[in-house]
Every structure is written in structure tokens, then in C-alpha cells.
Tab-separated table of C-alpha atoms and ligand atoms in Angstrom:
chain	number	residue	atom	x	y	z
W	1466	UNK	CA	101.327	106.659	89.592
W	1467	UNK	CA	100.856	107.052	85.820
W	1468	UNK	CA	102.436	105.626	82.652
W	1469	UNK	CA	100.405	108.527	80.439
W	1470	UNK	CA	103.129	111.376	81.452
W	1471	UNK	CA	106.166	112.055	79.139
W	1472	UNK	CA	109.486	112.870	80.945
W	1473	UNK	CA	109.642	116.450	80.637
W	1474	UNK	CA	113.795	116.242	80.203
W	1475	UNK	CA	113.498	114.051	77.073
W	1476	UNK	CA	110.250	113.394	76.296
W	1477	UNK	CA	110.479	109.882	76.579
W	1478	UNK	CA	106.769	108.152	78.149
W	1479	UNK	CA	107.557	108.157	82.013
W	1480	UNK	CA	107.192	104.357	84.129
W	1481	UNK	CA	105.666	106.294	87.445
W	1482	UNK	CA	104.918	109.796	89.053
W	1483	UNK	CA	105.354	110.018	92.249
W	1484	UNK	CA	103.991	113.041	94.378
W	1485	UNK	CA	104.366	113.833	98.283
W	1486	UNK	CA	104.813	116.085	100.536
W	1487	UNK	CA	107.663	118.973	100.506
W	1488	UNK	CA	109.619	118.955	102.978
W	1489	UNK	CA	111.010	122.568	103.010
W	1490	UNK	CA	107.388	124.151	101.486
W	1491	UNK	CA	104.083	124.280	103.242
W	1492	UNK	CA	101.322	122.624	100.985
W	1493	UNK	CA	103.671	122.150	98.405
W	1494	UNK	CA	104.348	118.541	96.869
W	1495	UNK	CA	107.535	117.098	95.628
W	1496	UNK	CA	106.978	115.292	92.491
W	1497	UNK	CA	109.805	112.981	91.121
W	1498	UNK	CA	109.425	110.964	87.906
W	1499	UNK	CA	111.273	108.032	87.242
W	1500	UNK	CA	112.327	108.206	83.195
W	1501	UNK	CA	113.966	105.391	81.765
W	1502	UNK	CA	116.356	107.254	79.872
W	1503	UNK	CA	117.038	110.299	82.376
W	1504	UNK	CA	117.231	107.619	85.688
W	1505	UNK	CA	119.051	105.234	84.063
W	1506	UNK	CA	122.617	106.330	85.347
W	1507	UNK	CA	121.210	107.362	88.996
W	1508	UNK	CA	122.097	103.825	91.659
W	1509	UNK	CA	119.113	104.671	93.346
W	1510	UNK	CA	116.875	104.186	90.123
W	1511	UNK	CA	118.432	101.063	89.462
W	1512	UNK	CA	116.113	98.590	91.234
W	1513	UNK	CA	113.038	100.205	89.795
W	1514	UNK	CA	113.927	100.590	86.571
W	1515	UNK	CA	115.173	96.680	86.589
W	1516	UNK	CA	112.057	95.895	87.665
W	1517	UNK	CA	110.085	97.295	84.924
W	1518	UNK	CA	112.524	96.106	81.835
W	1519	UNK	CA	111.803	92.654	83.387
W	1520	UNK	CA	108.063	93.355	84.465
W	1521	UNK	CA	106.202	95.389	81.852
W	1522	UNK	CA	103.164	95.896	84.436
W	1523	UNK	CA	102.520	95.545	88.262
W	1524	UNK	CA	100.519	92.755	88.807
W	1525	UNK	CA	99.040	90.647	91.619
W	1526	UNK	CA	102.095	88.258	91.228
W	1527	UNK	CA	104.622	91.137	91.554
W	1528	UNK	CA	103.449	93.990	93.513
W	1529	UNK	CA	105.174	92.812	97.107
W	1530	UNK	CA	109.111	93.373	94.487
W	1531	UNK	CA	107.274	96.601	93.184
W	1532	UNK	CA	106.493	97.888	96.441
W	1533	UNK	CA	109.687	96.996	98.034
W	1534	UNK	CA	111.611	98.691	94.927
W	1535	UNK	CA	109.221	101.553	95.012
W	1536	UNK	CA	110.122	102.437	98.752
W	1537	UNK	CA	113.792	101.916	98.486
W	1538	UNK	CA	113.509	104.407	95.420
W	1539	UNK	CA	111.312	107.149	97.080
W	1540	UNK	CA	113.454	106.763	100.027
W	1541	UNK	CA	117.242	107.246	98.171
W	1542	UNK	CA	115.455	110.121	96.899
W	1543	UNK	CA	113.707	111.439	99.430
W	1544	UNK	CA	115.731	115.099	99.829
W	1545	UNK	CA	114.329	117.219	96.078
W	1546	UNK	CA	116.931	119.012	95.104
W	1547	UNK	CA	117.406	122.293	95.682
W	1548	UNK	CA	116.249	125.294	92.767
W	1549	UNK	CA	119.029	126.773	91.113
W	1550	UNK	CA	118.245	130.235	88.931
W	1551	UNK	CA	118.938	127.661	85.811
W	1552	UNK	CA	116.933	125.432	86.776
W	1553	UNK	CA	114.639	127.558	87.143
W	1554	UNK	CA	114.948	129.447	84.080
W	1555	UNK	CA	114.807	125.857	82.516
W	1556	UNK	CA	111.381	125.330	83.817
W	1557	UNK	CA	109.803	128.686	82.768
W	1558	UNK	CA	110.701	128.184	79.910
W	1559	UNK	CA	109.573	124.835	79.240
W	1560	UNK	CA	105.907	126.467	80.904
W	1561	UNK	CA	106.146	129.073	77.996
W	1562	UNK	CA	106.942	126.203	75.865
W	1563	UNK	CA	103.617	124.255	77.175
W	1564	UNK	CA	105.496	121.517	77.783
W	1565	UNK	CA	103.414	121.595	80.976
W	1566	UNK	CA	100.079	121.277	79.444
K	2029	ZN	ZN1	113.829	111.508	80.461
């Protein structure tokens, strides 16, 4: 989990990173990253993201909601999505771009 990441669809500073297993690749990891702009129309983003325009940070006091909200997010979202050639055009070029760096 990081907040030092910027979304690499918009640019806008990312709330988390989340990495885990693949489940269709061998010692590959699915990473989804939960943009406030980007996730903002997806239902299953919609618990997370309220949680951080009300809470700013995770804190002692609020990490039982953020851990709740982080599961039920994770979990909606458990299936990545399948490469298309586009997409995958899309991220080479953003590599060429450095936008990976
Ligand atoms: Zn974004």
C-alpha cells in the first residue's frame, strides 16, 4: 500500500496499490490501483474511495472500516481483466514513454 504512486491512466497521486497473486499466471502478481478519478464511477470502488474523502489517513481509530472496505474492494475485483492487443499496445507505450519509471 502506497500513497507515493501516480495513477498511470491520469496521473492523478494514487490512495493504495494493491499487489497479489495472478490467478491465470504462475509467479505473476495482479496489481490494481485504486485512483480517485479513474475508480470513481466503478460500485465496487465506492466504499473505499468514501472512506478516504472522509478519512484522509488510516489510523488506529479507523483501520477495522479500512480493512473491511479494503476486502470488499479486493474482493469485487478480484478477476484482472483480461489483455486486449490495445491494451496492450497502451502499456508499451506508456513503458517507452517511462511512465513506468
Ligand atoms: Zn486515474
Amino acid at each position: 500500500m502506497t500513497t507515493s504512486l501516480s495513477c498511470h491512466r491520469c496521473g492523478t497521486e494514487l490512495l493504495l496499490s494493491s499487489d497479489r497473486p495472478h490467478p491465470r499466471f504462475a509467479n505473476a502478481i495482479y496489481r490494481r490501483n485504486l485512483c480517485p478519478q479513474c475508480d470513481a464511477a466503478d460500485p465496487a470502488a465506492h466504499g473505499i474511495l468514501a472512506f478516504f474523502t472522509v478519512h484522509r489517513q488510516v489510523t488506529d481509530d479507523n483501520i477495522e472500516v479500512f480493512g473491511k472496505l479494503l476486502r470488499e474492494w479486493i474482493e469485487r475485483t478480484a478477476e484482472p481483466p483480461l489483455v486486449t492487443p490495445e491494451a496492450f499496445d497502451e502499456d508499451v507505450e506508456a513503458f517507452n514513454r517511462g511512465d513506468f519509471d
